[in-house]
């Protein structure tokens, strides 16, 4: 818990309580801000892939050095769920952070002295700054970048699944390194993940896989996942046609070696596959006066870069550092400084991914 002895040093409203929002909230609370975090969902039905966690992630965000924080997010590849749960527990333990779930933000606004958001049921939350951490279809981005509000469909999707190693046939070698495979114009990534207890013992951990596929754009459009050039939602397991499951099973047998083929077939058998259309957003700016963007609201690189999460982490740290250092000069100056610190790096990240995307989508 926060000791409560530090003075309150301003207030922030963070829109979105996924990874970027929770990290921004923790970093801002660390420098003494009161933070309201607004999240439209109630934590059910969430999906996520595998993420690379840096050493000392929670310690850097919270400014505390307890061993329990080090253990909560171990360094290395982790499931989205494990990282989210640890960030959420840290936010729940921080008395400067108030989380409001099932709170859908409709718009973000500002005047010379304050910034605020309006929710779907017309409630207003205001603060010195508003931080958009509301993902690739950000509402806050519409106010920060009204001339370029939407991320664009990159022309392909990623099929994703996770399987317990115990559920598939015993293997001679359980992979522990990232596998990158190509076949039939597809690209496949496979990685080993710990189970809920953190074990990676051979045969007792999990395998996570992502399969990039540029040949199913008609399906995405037919299901309303992509409309025009904008990604609307992920293709859920229940909405994947039986014929597509059969085709994927056929292609998995043809292109992917064991144990990846077995992992895919197990997920298909359990209907535990999702198809996420890939979006990309190359930002021109991250800030408008008292409004700022972090994470996928700010920049959407293809997951092929493997760096969306670490970019969100750097956003959170930079944001808190700038607000902390610019107190005398005011919040607008602080956010300008944040933009100056982050914009070029995140543009390079997105552009690097676009080079992959253009070639891959053309080949599909
Ligand atoms: C398929 C896939 C694979 C990935 N793989 C990797 C990887 O291997 N490595 C890596 O580093 N990164 C990866 N990423 C990217 C990484 O997951 C994100 O960059 C990171 O999690 C930050 O996301 P976010 O919190 O900004 O956005 P999101 O996770 O999209 O969260 C946005 C949050 O805002 C909420 N929200 C949205 N609108 C509103 C609203 N109007 N009002 C209130 N709340 C709202 C949403 O409910 C959600 O909780 C991947 C992404 C995808 C899609």
Short mmCIF file of C-alpha atoms and ligand atoms in Angstrom, two decimals:
data_model
loop_
_atom_site.label_atom_id
_atom_site.label_comp_id
_atom_site.label_asym_id
_atom_site.label_seq_id
_atom_site.Cartn_x
_atom_site.Cartn_y
_atom_site.Cartn_z
CA UNK A 1 0.00 0.00 0.00
CA UNK A 2 1.04 3.57 -0.55
CA UNK A 3 2.22 5.11 2.72
CA UNK A 4 -0.03 8.15 2.15
CA UNK A 5 2.57 10.57 3.55
CA UNK A 6 3.47 12.11 0.17
CA UNK A 7 1.37 15.10 -0.85
CA UNK A 8 -1.12 14.68 -3.69
CA UNK A 9 0.49 16.11 -6.80
CA UNK A 10 -2.28 16.51 -9.35
CA UNK A 11 -4.83 14.15 -10.83
CA UNK A 12 -5.14 12.04 -13.95
CA UNK A 13 -7.95 10.18 -15.68
CA UNK A 14 -6.72 7.08 -17.51
CA UNK A 15 -9.07 5.53 -20.10
CA UNK A 16 -8.53 1.76 -20.39
CA UNK A 17 -7.39 -0.71 -17.72
CA UNK A 18 -5.54 -3.17 -19.89
CA UNK A 19 -1.75 -3.38 -19.83
CA UNK A 20 -0.91 0.15 -20.99
CA UNK A 21 -3.57 1.77 -18.77
CA UNK A 22 -2.55 -0.12 -15.63
CA UNK A 23 1.14 0.64 -16.24
CA UNK A 24 0.44 4.35 -16.80
CA UNK A 25 -1.73 4.47 -13.67
CA UNK A 26 0.96 2.82 -11.54
CA UNK A 27 3.69 5.12 -12.85
CA UNK A 28 1.58 8.26 -12.27
CA UNK A 29 0.57 7.11 -8.77
CA UNK A 30 4.25 6.59 -8.00
CA UNK A 31 4.93 10.30 -8.57
CA UNK A 32 2.04 11.24 -6.28
CA UNK A 33 -0.90 11.70 -8.65
CA UNK A 34 -4.46 10.64 -7.87
CA UNK A 35 -5.58 8.42 -10.73
CA UNK A 36 -9.07 7.38 -11.88
CA UNK A 37 -8.89 4.46 -14.32
CA UNK A 38 -11.99 3.86 -16.43
CA UNK A 39 -12.51 0.49 -18.10
CA UNK A 40 -15.51 -0.46 -20.18
CA UNK A 41 -15.21 -4.23 -19.69
CA UNK A 42 -15.62 -6.30 -16.54
CA UNK A 43 -12.57 -8.55 -17.10
CA UNK A 44 -14.57 -11.34 -18.68
CA UNK A 45 -13.95 -12.65 -22.17
CA UNK A 46 -10.48 -11.19 -22.38
CA UNK A 47 -7.97 -12.68 -24.77
CA UNK A 48 -4.28 -12.14 -25.14
CA UNK A 49 -1.08 -13.50 -26.54
CA UNK A 50 2.42 -13.97 -25.15
CA UNK A 51 4.54 -11.02 -24.05
CA UNK A 52 8.17 -10.45 -23.23
CA UNK A 53 8.53 -8.97 -19.71
CA UNK A 54 11.62 -6.93 -18.93
CA UNK A 55 13.60 -7.32 -15.71
CA UNK A 56 12.17 -5.34 -12.78
CA UNK A 57 9.05 -4.22 -14.63
CA UNK A 58 6.79 -3.78 -11.59
CA UNK A 59 9.59 -2.31 -9.49
CA UNK A 60 10.24 0.37 -12.08
CA UNK A 61 6.55 1.20 -12.39
CA UNK A 62 5.87 1.38 -8.67
CA UNK A 63 9.27 2.60 -7.48
CA UNK A 64 9.32 -0.17 -4.86
CA UNK A 65 11.85 -2.95 -4.62
CA UNK A 66 10.05 -5.81 -2.85
CA UNK A 67 10.96 -9.37 -3.84
CA UNK A 68 7.23 -10.12 -4.21
CA UNK A 69 7.08 -7.57 -7.04
CA UNK A 70 10.00 -9.24 -8.80
CA UNK A 71 8.25 -12.61 -8.49
CA UNK A 72 4.86 -11.28 -9.67
CA UNK A 73 6.09 -10.71 -13.26
CA UNK A 74 9.22 -12.82 -13.82
CA UNK A 75 11.55 -11.73 -16.63
CA UNK A 76 10.94 -13.47 -19.95
CA UNK A 77 7.99 -14.62 -22.03
CA UNK A 78 4.73 -14.58 -20.04
CA UNK A 79 1.08 -14.98 -20.91
CA UNK A 80 -0.96 -11.80 -21.32
CA UNK A 81 -3.22 -13.04 -18.49
CA UNK A 82 -0.35 -13.44 -16.01
CA UNK A 83 1.01 -9.95 -16.74
CA UNK A 84 -2.45 -8.40 -16.57
CA UNK A 85 -3.25 -10.13 -13.26
CA UNK A 86 0.00 -8.92 -11.67
CA UNK A 87 -0.48 -5.32 -12.86
CA UNK A 88 -4.07 -5.41 -11.69
CA UNK A 89 -3.06 -6.67 -8.22
CA UNK A 90 -0.46 -3.89 -7.96
CA UNK A 91 -3.06 -1.28 -8.98
CA UNK A 92 -5.59 -2.66 -6.48
CA UNK A 93 -2.96 -2.31 -3.72
CA UNK A 94 -2.25 1.33 -4.59
CA UNK A 95 -4.54 3.71 -2.71
CA UNK A 96 -4.03 6.56 -5.18
CA UNK A 97 -5.60 4.48 -7.98
CA UNK A 98 -9.38 4.11 -8.27
CA UNK A 99 -10.55 1.60 -10.88
CA UNK A 100 -14.03 2.03 -12.35
CA UNK A 101 -15.12 -0.96 -14.41
CA UNK A 102 -18.05 -1.17 -16.82
CA UNK A 103 -17.43 2.49 -17.52
CA UNK A 104 -17.48 3.23 -21.21
CA UNK A 105 -15.91 6.55 -22.22
CA UNK A 106 -17.67 8.37 -25.03
CA UNK A 107 -15.39 11.38 -25.50
CA UNK A 108 -12.42 13.26 -24.05
CA UNK A 109 -12.38 17.04 -23.78
CA UNK A 110 -10.34 19.86 -22.26
CA UNK A 111 -10.20 23.59 -21.62
CA UNK A 112 -7.33 25.75 -20.44
CA UNK A 113 -7.36 24.49 -16.86
CA UNK A 114 -8.71 20.90 -16.87
CA UNK A 115 -9.31 17.82 -18.96
CA UNK A 116 -12.25 15.45 -18.62
CA UNK A 117 -14.07 12.51 -20.16
CA UNK A 118 -17.77 11.88 -20.61
CA UNK A 119 -19.05 8.31 -20.15
CA UNK A 120 -21.82 6.51 -22.00
CA UNK A 121 -24.21 7.31 -19.13
CA UNK A 122 -23.16 10.98 -19.11
CA UNK A 123 -20.95 10.90 -16.02
CA UNK A 124 -17.94 13.19 -16.05
CA UNK A 125 -14.50 12.33 -14.70
CA UNK A 126 -12.01 15.19 -14.69
CA UNK A 127 -8.36 15.69 -13.86
CA UNK A 128 -5.29 17.76 -14.70
CA UNK A 129 -4.61 15.38 -17.58
CA UNK A 130 -6.47 12.64 -19.46
CA UNK A 131 -4.47 9.64 -20.68
CA UNK A 132 -5.88 7.52 -23.50
CA UNK A 133 -4.85 3.90 -22.94
CA UNK A 134 -7.92 2.62 -24.75
CA UNK A 135 -6.28 0.49 -27.40
CA UNK A 136 -6.21 0.42 -31.18
CA UNK A 137 -9.74 1.83 -31.57
CA UNK A 138 -9.10 4.64 -29.07
CA UNK A 139 -11.81 7.19 -28.35
CA UNK A 140 -9.28 9.59 -26.82
CA UNK A 141 -7.25 9.47 -30.06
CA UNK A 142 -10.24 11.05 -31.84
CA UNK A 143 -9.65 14.21 -29.77
CA UNK A 144 -5.85 14.11 -29.95
CA UNK A 145 -5.66 13.33 -33.68
CA UNK A 146 -9.04 14.26 -35.22
CA UNK A 147 -7.44 14.31 -38.67
CA UNK A 148 -6.18 10.69 -38.33
CA UNK A 149 -8.37 8.90 -35.78
CA UNK A 150 -8.27 5.29 -37.04
CA UNK A 151 -5.73 2.50 -37.08
CA UNK A 152 -5.71 0.72 -40.44
CA UNK A 153 -6.15 -2.94 -41.32
CA UNK A 154 -2.73 -4.31 -42.32
CA UNK A 155 -4.17 -6.91 -44.72
CA UNK A 156 -3.80 -10.11 -42.68
CA UNK A 157 -4.75 -11.78 -39.42
CA UNK A 158 -3.10 -13.84 -36.73
CA UNK A 159 -4.65 -17.08 -35.49
CA UNK A 160 -3.79 -17.56 -31.82
CA UNK A 161 -3.95 -20.50 -29.42
CA UNK A 162 -2.43 -21.78 -26.18
CA UNK A 163 -2.21 -25.44 -25.16
CA UNK A 164 -1.03 -27.32 -22.06
CA UNK A 165 1.93 -29.50 -22.98
CA UNK A 166 0.33 -32.30 -20.95
CA UNK A 167 -2.62 -32.28 -23.36
CA UNK A 168 -0.60 -33.21 -26.43
CA UNK A 169 1.34 -36.34 -27.25
CA UNK A 170 4.66 -36.75 -25.42
CA UNK A 171 7.53 -35.31 -27.46
CA UNK A 172 11.20 -36.14 -27.58
CA UNK A 173 12.12 -32.48 -27.44
CA UNK A 174 9.98 -29.74 -25.94
CA UNK A 175 10.96 -26.44 -27.58
CA UNK A 176 12.15 -23.70 -25.26
CA UNK A 177 13.27 -21.12 -27.83
CA UNK A 178 11.04 -18.98 -30.02
CA UNK A 179 10.22 -20.87 -33.23
CA UNK A 180 9.68 -18.90 -36.45
CA UNK A 181 8.45 -21.00 -39.36
CA UNK A 182 7.32 -20.23 -42.91
CA UNK A 183 5.14 -22.38 -45.15
CA UNK A 184 2.54 -21.91 -47.88
CA UNK A 185 2.87 -18.11 -47.66
CA UNK A 186 2.12 -18.17 -43.91
CA UNK A 187 4.40 -17.27 -40.99
CA UNK A 188 4.15 -19.14 -37.70
CA UNK A 189 5.54 -18.20 -34.29
CA UNK A 190 5.65 -20.67 -31.43
CA UNK A 191 6.92 -20.17 -27.90
CA UNK A 192 7.06 -21.98 -24.60
CA UNK A 193 5.07 -20.42 -21.75
CA UNK A 194 4.88 -21.12 -18.03
CA UNK A 195 1.68 -22.60 -16.60
CA UNK A 196 -0.33 -20.81 -13.87
CA UNK A 197 2.11 -22.01 -11.20
CA UNK A 198 5.04 -20.64 -13.20
CA UNK A 199 6.47 -24.03 -14.20
CA UNK A 200 8.30 -24.58 -17.45
CA UNK A 201 9.36 -28.16 -16.75
CA UNK A 202 9.57 -30.02 -20.08
CA UNK A 203 6.15 -31.47 -20.83
CA UNK A 204 4.42 -29.51 -18.07
CA UNK A 205 4.36 -25.96 -19.32
CA UNK A 206 2.33 -24.50 -22.19
CA UNK A 207 2.88 -23.82 -25.83
CA UNK A 208 1.61 -20.57 -27.30
CA UNK A 209 1.37 -20.09 -31.03
CA UNK A 210 0.49 -17.35 -33.51
CA UNK A 211 -0.09 -18.05 -37.20
CA UNK A 212 -0.03 -15.09 -39.60
CA UNK A 213 -2.40 -15.61 -42.52
CA UNK A 214 -3.11 -13.16 -45.35
CA UNK A 215 -5.54 -15.47 -47.15
CA UNK A 216 -8.71 -15.03 -45.06
CA UNK A 217 -9.52 -11.35 -45.50
CA UNK A 218 -12.87 -12.16 -47.15
CA UNK A 219 -13.90 -14.07 -44.02
CA UNK A 220 -12.89 -11.11 -41.81
CA UNK A 221 -15.00 -8.78 -43.92
CA UNK A 222 -17.96 -11.19 -44.07
CA UNK A 223 -17.94 -11.46 -40.25
CA UNK A 224 -17.69 -7.67 -39.73
CA UNK A 225 -14.24 -7.96 -38.13
CA UNK A 226 -12.88 -5.53 -40.71
CA UNK A 227 -15.07 -2.80 -42.16
CA UNK A 228 -13.59 -0.64 -44.89
CA UNK A 229 -10.01 -0.19 -43.80
CA UNK A 230 -10.71 -0.34 -40.05
CA UNK A 231 -10.39 -3.33 -37.72
CA UNK A 232 -13.54 -3.67 -35.61
CA UNK A 233 -13.09 -6.85 -33.61
CA UNK A 234 -11.43 -10.23 -33.28
CA UNK A 235 -12.96 -13.30 -34.89
CA UNK A 236 -14.10 -15.36 -31.91
CA UNK A 237 -13.74 -19.13 -31.78
CA UNK A 238 -17.51 -19.62 -32.03
CA UNK A 239 -17.70 -17.48 -35.19
CA UNK A 240 -15.01 -19.36 -37.13
CA UNK A 241 -16.84 -21.47 -39.74
CA UNK A 242 -16.45 -25.25 -39.52
CA UNK A 243 -15.02 -25.26 -43.05
CA UNK A 244 -12.29 -22.84 -41.94
CA UNK A 245 -11.40 -25.05 -38.96
CA UNK A 246 -11.08 -27.98 -41.36
CA UNK A 247 -8.87 -25.98 -43.75
CA UNK A 248 -6.66 -24.81 -40.89
CA UNK A 249 -6.27 -28.39 -39.64
CA UNK A 250 -5.28 -29.48 -43.16
CA UNK A 251 -2.76 -26.65 -43.51
CA UNK A 252 -1.33 -27.28 -40.02
CA UNK A 253 -0.65 -30.93 -40.94
CA UNK A 254 0.98 -29.81 -44.16
CA UNK A 255 3.15 -26.92 -43.03
CA UNK A 256 3.99 -27.11 -39.30
CA UNK A 257 6.19 -29.76 -37.69
CA UNK A 258 5.49 -31.32 -34.27
CA UNK A 259 4.95 -30.22 -31.60
CA UNK A 260 3.51 -27.05 -33.20
CA UNK A 261 1.19 -29.03 -35.47
CA UNK A 262 -0.11 -30.93 -32.42
CA UNK A 263 -0.60 -27.67 -30.52
CA UNK A 264 -2.64 -26.19 -33.38
CA UNK A 265 -4.70 -29.35 -33.87
CA UNK A 266 -5.47 -29.54 -30.14
CA UNK A 267 -6.67 -25.93 -30.13
CA UNK A 268 -8.79 -26.57 -33.24
CA UNK A 269 -10.26 -29.69 -31.65
CA UNK A 270 -11.22 -27.68 -28.53
CA UNK A 271 -12.40 -24.74 -30.67
CA UNK A 272 -9.95 -22.62 -28.70
CA UNK A 273 -8.62 -20.48 -31.55
CA UNK A 274 -9.18 -16.80 -32.20
CA UNK A 275 -8.36 -14.81 -35.33
CA UNK A 276 -7.21 -11.25 -34.72
CA UNK A 277 -7.08 -8.91 -37.72
CA UNK A 278 -3.85 -6.94 -37.56
CA UNK A 279 -4.15 -3.17 -37.25
CA UNK A 280 -1.39 -0.60 -37.60
CA UNK A 281 -1.22 3.04 -36.57
CA UNK A 282 1.68 5.34 -37.36
CA UNK A 283 1.28 8.38 -35.10
CA UNK A 284 1.87 11.99 -36.12
CA UNK A 285 1.48 13.10 -32.50
CA UNK A 286 0.86 11.63 -29.04
CA UNK A 287 -0.45 14.70 -27.27
CA UNK A 288 -2.87 17.59 -27.53
CA UNK A 289 -2.37 20.01 -24.63
CA UNK A 290 -3.80 18.10 -21.59
CA UNK A 291 -4.62 14.89 -23.46
CA UNK A 292 -2.00 12.21 -24.11
CA UNK A 293 -1.97 8.70 -25.57
CA UNK A 294 -0.06 5.62 -24.43
CA UNK A 295 0.14 2.01 -25.66
CA UNK A 296 -1.91 0.88 -28.64
CA UNK A 297 -3.98 4.07 -28.49
CA UNK A 298 -0.76 5.93 -29.31
CA UNK A 299 0.89 3.54 -31.76
CA UNK A 300 -0.09 0.16 -33.16
CA UNK A 301 2.80 -1.91 -34.50
CA UNK A 302 2.12 -5.34 -35.97
CA UNK A 303 2.64 -7.95 -33.21
CA UNK A 304 5.32 -9.33 -35.53
CA UNK A 305 7.59 -6.63 -34.03
CA UNK A 306 7.12 -8.31 -30.61
CA UNK A 307 7.44 -4.87 -29.02
CA UNK A 308 3.98 -3.38 -28.46
CA UNK A 309 4.05 -4.22 -24.76
CA UNK A 310 7.54 -2.93 -24.08
CA UNK A 311 6.71 0.29 -25.99
CA UNK A 312 3.66 0.69 -23.70
CA UNK A 313 5.90 0.19 -20.67
CA UNK A 314 8.32 2.87 -21.93
CA UNK A 315 5.38 5.22 -22.55
CA UNK A 316 4.26 4.83 -18.93
CA UNK A 317 7.72 5.47 -17.51
CA UNK A 318 8.37 8.46 -19.82
CA UNK A 319 4.98 9.99 -19.06
CA UNK A 320 5.52 9.86 -15.30
CA UNK A 321 9.08 11.12 -15.61
CA UNK A 322 8.01 14.13 -17.70
CA UNK A 323 5.09 15.04 -15.43
CA UNK A 324 7.34 14.74 -12.42
CA UNK A 325 10.10 16.90 -13.91
CA UNK A 326 7.87 19.61 -15.39
CA UNK A 327 5.76 20.45 -12.35
CA UNK A 328 6.80 24.10 -12.32
CA UNK A 329 6.16 24.51 -16.05
CA UNK A 330 2.72 22.90 -15.94
CA UNK A 331 0.98 19.85 -17.33
CA UNK A 332 0.85 20.96 -20.97
CA UNK A 333 4.63 21.43 -21.01
CA UNK A 334 5.04 18.02 -19.37
CA UNK A 335 2.97 16.29 -22.03
CA UNK A 336 4.84 18.08 -24.83
CA UNK A 337 8.04 16.78 -23.34
CA UNK A 338 6.57 13.27 -23.20
CA UNK A 339 5.79 13.49 -26.89
CA UNK A 340 9.28 14.73 -27.70
CA UNK A 341 10.73 11.82 -25.74
CA UNK A 342 8.63 9.05 -27.32
CA UNK A 343 7.33 10.02 -30.79
CA UNK A 344 10.36 9.19 -32.94
CA UNK A 345 10.98 5.84 -31.24
CA UNK A 346 7.41 4.65 -31.60
CA UNK A 347 7.21 5.83 -35.22
CA UNK A 348 10.33 3.79 -36.00
CA UNK A 349 8.76 0.76 -34.30
CA UNK A 350 5.55 0.99 -36.36
CA UNK A 351 7.43 1.67 -39.61
CA UNK A 352 9.66 -1.35 -39.03
CA UNK A 353 6.54 -3.51 -38.72
CA UNK A 354 4.96 -1.97 -41.82
CA UNK A 355 7.89 -3.20 -43.89
CA UNK A 356 7.01 -6.76 -42.86
CA UNK A 357 3.27 -6.18 -43.30
CA UNK A 358 3.48 -4.84 -46.85
CA UNK A 359 5.45 -7.82 -48.11
CA UNK A 360 3.38 -10.34 -46.15
CA UNK A 361 -0.05 -8.99 -47.13
CA UNK A 362 0.98 -8.89 -50.81
CA UNK A 363 2.06 -12.52 -50.68
CA UNK A 364 -1.27 -13.70 -49.18
C1 LIG B 1 -2.70 -10.63 -31.42
C2 LIG B 1 -1.71 -9.77 -30.69
C3 LIG B 1 -0.49 -10.27 -30.35
C4 LIG B 1 0.45 -9.46 -29.68
N1 LIG B 1 1.67 -9.98 -29.39
C5 LIG B 1 2.56 -9.18 -28.78
C6 LIG B 1 3.86 -9.67 -28.46
O1 LIG B 1 4.21 -10.81 -28.76
N2 LIG B 1 4.73 -8.83 -27.83
C7 LIG B 1 4.38 -7.55 -27.51
O2 LIG B 1 5.19 -6.81 -26.93
N3 LIG B 1 3.17 -7.06 -27.82
C8 LIG B 1 2.27 -7.83 -28.44
N4 LIG B 1 1.04 -7.33 -28.75
C9 LIG B 1 0.73 -5.93 -28.41
C10 LIG B 1 0.44 -5.78 -26.93
O3 LIG B 1 -0.49 -6.75 -26.50
C11 LIG B 1 -0.11 -4.36 -26.69
O4 LIG B 1 0.73 -3.44 -27.34
C12 LIG B 1 -0.13 -4.07 -25.21
O5 LIG B 1 -0.83 -5.07 -24.53
C13 LIG B 1 -0.76 -2.72 -24.90
O6 LIG B 1 -2.12 -2.77 -25.19
P1 LIG B 1 -3.06 -1.61 -24.64
O7 LIG B 1 -3.25 -1.78 -23.18
O8 LIG B 1 -2.54 -0.32 -25.13
O9 LIG B 1 -4.42 -1.83 -25.44
P2 LIG B 1 -5.57 -2.91 -25.23
O10 LIG B 1 -5.04 -4.19 -24.72
O11 LIG B 1 -6.35 -2.92 -26.49
O12 LIG B 1 -6.46 -2.30 -24.06
C14 LIG B 1 -7.32 -1.23 -24.24
C15 LIG B 1 -8.27 -1.24 -23.04
O13 LIG B 1 -9.10 -0.09 -23.12
C16 LIG B 1 -10.44 -0.48 -22.91
N5 LIG B 1 -11.25 0.49 -23.65
C17 LIG B 1 -11.29 0.66 -24.99
N6 LIG B 1 -12.15 1.65 -25.30
C18 LIG B 1 -12.66 2.10 -24.14
C19 LIG B 1 -13.60 3.11 -23.82
N7 LIG B 1 -14.18 3.85 -24.77
N8 LIG B 1 -13.90 3.33 -22.52
C20 LIG B 1 -13.31 2.58 -21.53
N9 LIG B 1 -12.41 1.61 -21.78
C21 LIG B 1 -12.09 1.37 -23.07
C22 LIG B 1 -10.53 -1.89 -23.46
O14 LIG B 1 -11.62 -2.61 -22.90
C23 LIG B 1 -9.19 -2.46 -23.02
O15 LIG B 1 -9.23 -2.98 -21.73
C24 LIG B 1 0.10 -8.12 -29.40
C25 LIG B 1 -1.15 -7.61 -29.75
C26 LIG B 1 -2.04 -8.42 -30.40
C27 LIG B 1 -3.39 -7.85 -30.81
#
